[in-house]
JSON list of C-alpha atoms in Angstrom, two decimals:
[
{"chain": "A", "resi": 481, "resn": "MET", "atom": "CA", "xyz": [105.77, 132.54, 142.42]},
{"chain": "A", "resi": 482, "resn": "ASP", "atom": "CA", "xyz": [106.38, 129.60, 144.42]},
{"chain": "A", "resi": 483, "resn": "ARG", "atom": "CA", "xyz": [108.77, 127.28, 143.51]},
{"chain": "A", "resi": 484, "resn": "ALA", "atom": "CA", "xyz": [106.50, 124.24, 141.56]},
{"chain": "A", "resi": 485, "resn": "ALA", "atom": "CA", "xyz": [105.15, 127.27, 139.17]},
{"chain": "A", "resi": 486, "resn": "GLY", "atom": "CA", "xyz": [108.35, 128.34, 138.84]},
{"chain": "A", "resi": 487, "resn": "ARG", "atom": "CA", "xyz": [109.63, 125.59, 137.80]},
{"chain": "A", "resi": 488, "resn": "SER", "atom": "CA", "xyz": [107.07, 124.64, 135.38]},
{"chain": "A", "resi": 489, "resn": "TYR", "atom": "CA", "xyz": [107.47, 127.93, 133.97]},
{"chain": "A", "resi": 490, "resn": "THR", "atom": "CA", "xyz": [111.01, 127.78, 133.25]},
{"chain": "A", "resi": 491, "resn": "ARG", "atom": "CA", "xyz": [110.27, 124.26, 131.69]},
{"chain": "A", "resi": 492, "resn": "PHE", "atom": "CA", "xyz": [108.11, 125.75, 129.27]},
{"chain": "A", "resi": 493, "resn": "VAL", "atom": "CA", "xyz": [109.41, 129.21, 128.64]},
{"chain": "A", "resi": 494, "resn": "ASP", "atom": "CA", "xyz": [112.88, 129.98, 126.78]},
{"chain": "A", "resi": 495, "resn": "ARG", "atom": "CA", "xyz": [112.88, 133.62, 127.07]},
{"chain": "A", "resi": 496, "resn": "VAL", "atom": "CA", "xyz": [110.83, 136.77, 127.44]},
{"chain": "A", "resi": 497, "resn": "LEU", "atom": "CA", "xyz": [110.94, 138.98, 124.65]},
{"chain": "A", "resi": 498, "resn": "PHE", "atom": "CA", "xyz": [110.50, 143.23, 125.78]},
{"chain": "A", "resi": 499, "resn": "PRO", "atom": "CA", "xyz": [108.06, 144.73, 122.55]},
{"chain": "A", "resi": 500, "resn": "GLU", "atom": "CA", "xyz": [109.25, 148.13, 123.77]},
{"chain": "A", "resi": 501, "resn": "ARG", "atom": "CA", "xyz": [112.79, 146.90, 123.20]},
{"chain": "A", "resi": 502, "resn": "ALA", "atom": "CA", "xyz": [111.88, 145.43, 119.77]},
{"chain": "A", "resi": 503, "resn": "GLY", "atom": "CA", "xyz": [110.67, 149.04, 118.69]},
{"chain": "A", "resi": 504, "resn": "ALA", "atom": "CA", "xyz": [113.25, 150.55, 119.93]},
{"chain": "A", "resi": 505, "resn": "ARG", "atom": "CA", "xyz": [115.72, 148.61, 117.75]},
{"chain": "A", "resi": 506, "resn": "VAL", "atom": "CA", "xyz": [113.59, 149.27, 114.85]},
{"chain": "A", "resi": 507, "resn": "ALA", "atom": "CA", "xyz": [113.71, 153.09, 115.87]},
{"chain": "A", "resi": 508, "resn": "ALA", "atom": "CA", "xyz": [117.11, 153.55, 115.91]},
{"chain": "A", "resi": 509, "resn": "ASN", "atom": "CA", "xyz": [117.75, 151.64, 112.75]},
{"chain": "A", "resi": 510, "resn": "GLU", "atom": "CA", "xyz": [114.98, 154.13, 110.90]},
{"chain": "A", "resi": 511, "resn": "ARG", "atom": "CA", "xyz": [116.89, 156.67, 112.87]},
{"chain": "A", "resi": 512, "resn": "LEU", "atom": "CA", "xyz": [120.44, 155.91, 111.87]},
{"chain": "A", "resi": 513, "resn": "GLY", "atom": "CA", "xyz": [119.25, 154.77, 107.74]},
{"chain": "A", "resi": 514, "resn": "SER", "atom": "CA", "xyz": [121.02, 152.39, 106.51]},
{"chain": "A", "resi": 515, "resn": "ASP", "atom": "CA", "xyz": [124.63, 152.96, 107.14]},
{"chain": "A", "resi": 516, "resn": "VAL", "atom": "CA", "xyz": [124.29, 152.11, 110.57]},
{"chain": "A", "resi": 517, "resn": "ARG", "atom": "CA", "xyz": [122.25, 148.79, 111.68]},
{"chain": "A", "resi": 518, "resn": "THR", "atom": "CA", "xyz": [122.01, 147.57, 115.21]},
{"chain": "A", "resi": 519, "resn": "LEU", "atom": "CA", "xyz": [122.16, 143.96, 114.82]},
{"chain": "A", "resi": 520, "resn": "ALA", "atom": "CA", "xyz": [121.35, 142.59, 118.29]},
{"chain": "A", "resi": 521, "resn": "ASP", "atom": "CA", "xyz": [121.41, 143.14, 122.21]},
{"chain": "A", "resi": 522, "resn": "VAL", "atom": "CA", "xyz": [123.70, 140.61, 123.37]},
{"chain": "A", "resi": 523, "resn": "THR", "atom": "CA", "xyz": [123.77, 141.34, 127.01]},
{"chain": "A", "resi": 524, "resn": "GLY", "atom": "CA", "xyz": [123.61, 144.01, 129.19]},
{"chain": "A", "resi": 525, "resn": "THR", "atom": "CA", "xyz": [124.00, 146.76, 127.37]},
{"chain": "A", "resi": 526, "resn": "LEU", "atom": "CA", "xyz": [126.61, 145.79, 124.66]},
{"chain": "A", "resi": 527, "resn": "ASP", "atom": "CA", "xyz": [125.63, 146.22, 120.89]},
{"chain": "A", "resi": 528, "resn": "ILE", "atom": "CA", "xyz": [126.10, 144.64, 118.32]},
{"chain": "A", "resi": 529, "resn": "VAL", "atom": "CA", "xyz": [125.91, 147.14, 115.37]},
{"chain": "A", "resi": 530, "resn": "GLN", "atom": "CA", "xyz": [126.62, 146.89, 111.16]},
{"chain": "A", "resi": 531, "resn": "SER", "atom": "CA", "xyz": [127.99, 150.17, 110.40]},
{"chain": "A", "resi": 532, "resn": "ARG", "atom": "CA", "xyz": [129.47, 151.46, 106.99]},
{"chain": "A", "resi": 533, "resn": "VAL", "atom": "CA", "xyz": [132.51, 153.05, 106.30]},
{"chain": "A", "resi": 534, "resn": "ARG", "atom": "CA", "xyz": [132.04, 156.61, 104.93]},
{"chain": "A", "resi": 535, "resn": "GLU", "atom": "CA", "xyz": [134.69, 158.27, 102.39]},
{"chain": "A", "resi": 536, "resn": "GLY", "atom": "CA", "xyz": [136.88, 160.64, 103.92]},
{"chain": "A", "resi": 537, "resn": "ALA", "atom": "CA", "xyz": [135.60, 159.00, 107.69]},
{"chain": "A", "resi": 538, "resn": "PRO", "atom": "CA", "xyz": [139.38, 159.13, 109.96]},
{"chain": "A", "resi": 539, "resn": "ALA", "atom": "CA", "xyz": [139.19, 155.42, 109.94]},
{"chain": "A", "resi": 540, "resn": "ALA", "atom": "CA", "xyz": [138.47, 154.96, 106.33]},
{"chain": "A", "resi": 541, "resn": "GLY", "atom": "CA", "xyz": [141.04, 152.87, 104.18]},
{"chain": "A", "resi": 542, "resn": "ARG", "atom": "CA", "xyz": [143.63, 153.19, 107.50]},
{"chain": "A", "resi": 543, "resn": "THR", "atom": "CA", "xyz": [143.96, 149.69, 109.25]},
{"chain": "A", "resi": 544, "resn": "LEU", "atom": "CA", "xyz": [142.56, 148.61, 112.08]},
{"chain": "A", "resi": 545, "resn": "LYS", "atom": "CA", "xyz": [146.08, 148.56, 113.78]},
{"chain": "A", "resi": 546, "resn": "GLU", "atom": "CA", "xyz": [146.18, 152.60, 112.70]},
{"chain": "A", "resi": 547, "resn": "VAL", "atom": "CA", "xyz": [142.79, 153.18, 113.90]},
{"chain": "A", "resi": 548, "resn": "ARG", "atom": "CA", "xyz": [142.64, 154.42, 117.60]},
{"chain": "A", "resi": 549, "resn": "PHE", "atom": "CA", "xyz": [139.23, 152.52, 118.57]},
{"chain": "A", "resi": 550, "resn": "PRO", "atom": "CA", "xyz": [138.18, 153.70, 122.15]},
{"chain": "A", "resi": 551, "resn": "ALA", "atom": "CA", "xyz": [138.15, 151.01, 124.67]},
{"chain": "A", "resi": 552, "resn": "GLY", "atom": "CA", "xyz": [135.32, 148.95, 124.44]},
{"chain": "A", "resi": 553, "resn": "THR", "atom": "CA", "xyz": [135.00, 148.49, 120.77]},
{"chain": "A", "resi": 554, "resn": "LEU", "atom": "CA", "xyz": [135.97, 145.65, 118.80]},
{"chain": "A", "resi": 555, "resn": "VAL", "atom": "CA", "xyz": [135.71, 145.07, 115.50]},
{"chain": "A", "resi": 556, "resn": "VAL", "atom": "CA", "xyz": [134.56, 141.63, 115.00]},
{"chain": "A", "resi": 557, "resn": "SER", "atom": "CA", "xyz": [133.83, 141.08, 111.00]},
{"chain": "A", "resi": 558, "resn": "ASP", "atom": "CA", "xyz": [135.87, 142.33, 108.04]},
{"chain": "A", "resi": 559, "resn": "ASP", "atom": "CA", "xyz": [133.57, 143.70, 105.05]},
{"chain": "A", "resi": 560, "resn": "ASN", "atom": "CA", "xyz": [131.56, 141.00, 103.99]},
{"chain": "A", "resi": 561, "resn": "GLY", "atom": "CA", "xyz": [131.11, 138.79, 107.30]},
{"chain": "A", "resi": 562, "resn": "GLU", "atom": "CA", "xyz": [132.55, 135.89, 106.63]},
{"chain": "A", "resi": 563, "resn": "ARG", "atom": "CA", "xyz": [136.10, 136.79, 108.71]},
{"chain": "A", "resi": 564, "resn": "ILE", "atom": "CA", "xyz": [136.82, 137.81, 111.69]},
{"chain": "A", "resi": 565, "resn": "ALA", "atom": "CA", "xyz": [138.67, 141.37, 111.65]},
{"chain": "A", "resi": 566, "resn": "ARG", "atom": "CA", "xyz": [141.77, 141.09, 112.05]},
{"chain": "A", "resi": 567, "resn": "PRO", "atom": "CA", "xyz": [144.97, 144.28, 113.57]},
{"chain": "A", "resi": 568, "resn": "GLU", "atom": "CA", "xyz": [145.84, 144.48, 109.52]},
{"chain": "A", "resi": 569, "resn": "THR", "atom": "CA", "xyz": [142.31, 144.54, 107.86]},
{"chain": "A", "resi": 570, "resn": "THR", "atom": "CA", "xyz": [141.33, 147.56, 106.46]},
{"chain": "A", "resi": 571, "resn": "LEU", "atom": "CA", "xyz": [138.35, 149.14, 106.77]},
{"chain": "A", "resi": 572, "resn": "GLU", "atom": "CA", "xyz": [137.50, 150.52, 103.26]},
{"chain": "A", "resi": 573, "resn": "PRO", "atom": "CA", "xyz": [135.20, 153.14, 102.33]},
{"chain": "A", "resi": 574, "resn": "ASP", "atom": "CA", "xyz": [131.19, 152.19, 101.65]},
{"chain": "A", "resi": 575, "resn": "LYS", "atom": "CA", "xyz": [132.10, 148.70, 103.26]},
{"chain": "A", "resi": 576, "resn": "GLN", "atom": "CA", "xyz": [130.48, 148.11, 106.12]},
{"chain": "A", "resi": 577, "resn": "TYR", "atom": "CA", "xyz": [131.57, 145.92, 108.94]},
{"chain": "A", "resi": 578, "resn": "VAL", "atom": "CA", "xyz": [130.19, 144.18, 112.47]},
{"chain": "A", "resi": 579, "resn": "VAL", "atom": "CA", "xyz": [131.75, 146.30, 115.90]},
{"chain": "A", "resi": 580, "resn": "ALA", "atom": "CA", "xyz": [130.90, 145.43, 118.89]},
{"chain": "A", "resi": 581, "resn": "VAL", "atom": "CA", "xyz": [130.84, 148.43, 121.17]},
{"chain": "A", "resi": 582, "resn": "GLU", "atom": "CA", "xyz": [129.88, 149.68, 124.82]},
{"chain": "A", "resi": 583, "resn": "PRO", "atom": "CA", "xyz": [127.37, 152.37, 125.11]},
{"chain": "A", "resi": 584, "resn": "ASP", "atom": "CA", "xyz": [129.48, 155.10, 126.27]},
{"chain": "A", "resi": 585, "resn": "VAL", "atom": "CA", "xyz": [131.39, 154.77, 122.96]},
{"chain": "A", "resi": 586, "resn": "VAL", "atom": "CA", "xyz": [129.41, 154.51, 120.80]},
{"chain": "A", "resi": 587, "resn": "ASP", "atom": "CA", "xyz": [129.27, 158.07, 119.46]},
{"chain": "A", "resi": 588, "resn": "GLU", "atom": "CA", "xyz": [132.93, 158.38, 119.41]},
{"chain": "A", "resi": 589, "resn": "VAL", "atom": "CA", "xyz": [133.47, 155.19, 117.76]},
{"chain": "A", "resi": 590, "resn": "LEU", "atom": "CA", "xyz": [130.48, 155.86, 114.43]},
{"chain": "A", "resi": 591, "resn": "ASN", "atom": "CA", "xyz": [132.52, 159.19, 114.32]},
{"chain": "A", "resi": 592, "resn": "LEU", "atom": "CA", "xyz": [135.60, 157.42, 113.68]},
{"chain": "A", "resi": 593, "resn": "LEU", "atom": "CA", "xyz": [133.94, 155.17, 110.66]},
{"chain": "A", "resi": 594, "resn": "ARG", "atom": "CA", "xyz": [131.45, 158.24, 109.42]}
]
C-alpha cells in the first residue's frame, strides 16, 4: 500500500477485527463453562478473565495477601466488580473476580481459584 492509500486507510479504519480470534474466545468460554469467562484480549497475549472461586479451592476464603499467585497475575476487581481488589480483599467461594493473567500462568492461577 502506498503512503497516500495508507493515510486514507487509517483515516477511515479504527480497528481490524479477526473473526477467528473472536471464535476462539467463544469456544474457550463454552469449554470452560460459567465458572471462567475470557473477557478481552487486551494487548499481545495478556488475558483478562472473570473467574468464580469454588468452595474448597486453595484460594477460597483467603485474602489476596495470603494467596501466592504466580508472577504475571493481577486480581483486578472484587466480587461485585465495583472496587479495585486490595491485599485485604478476601476471595469468597462462589463469587467472581476479574483477573489479568499472562498465558504461561493461566493454568496455575485457575487451579488456585477452582
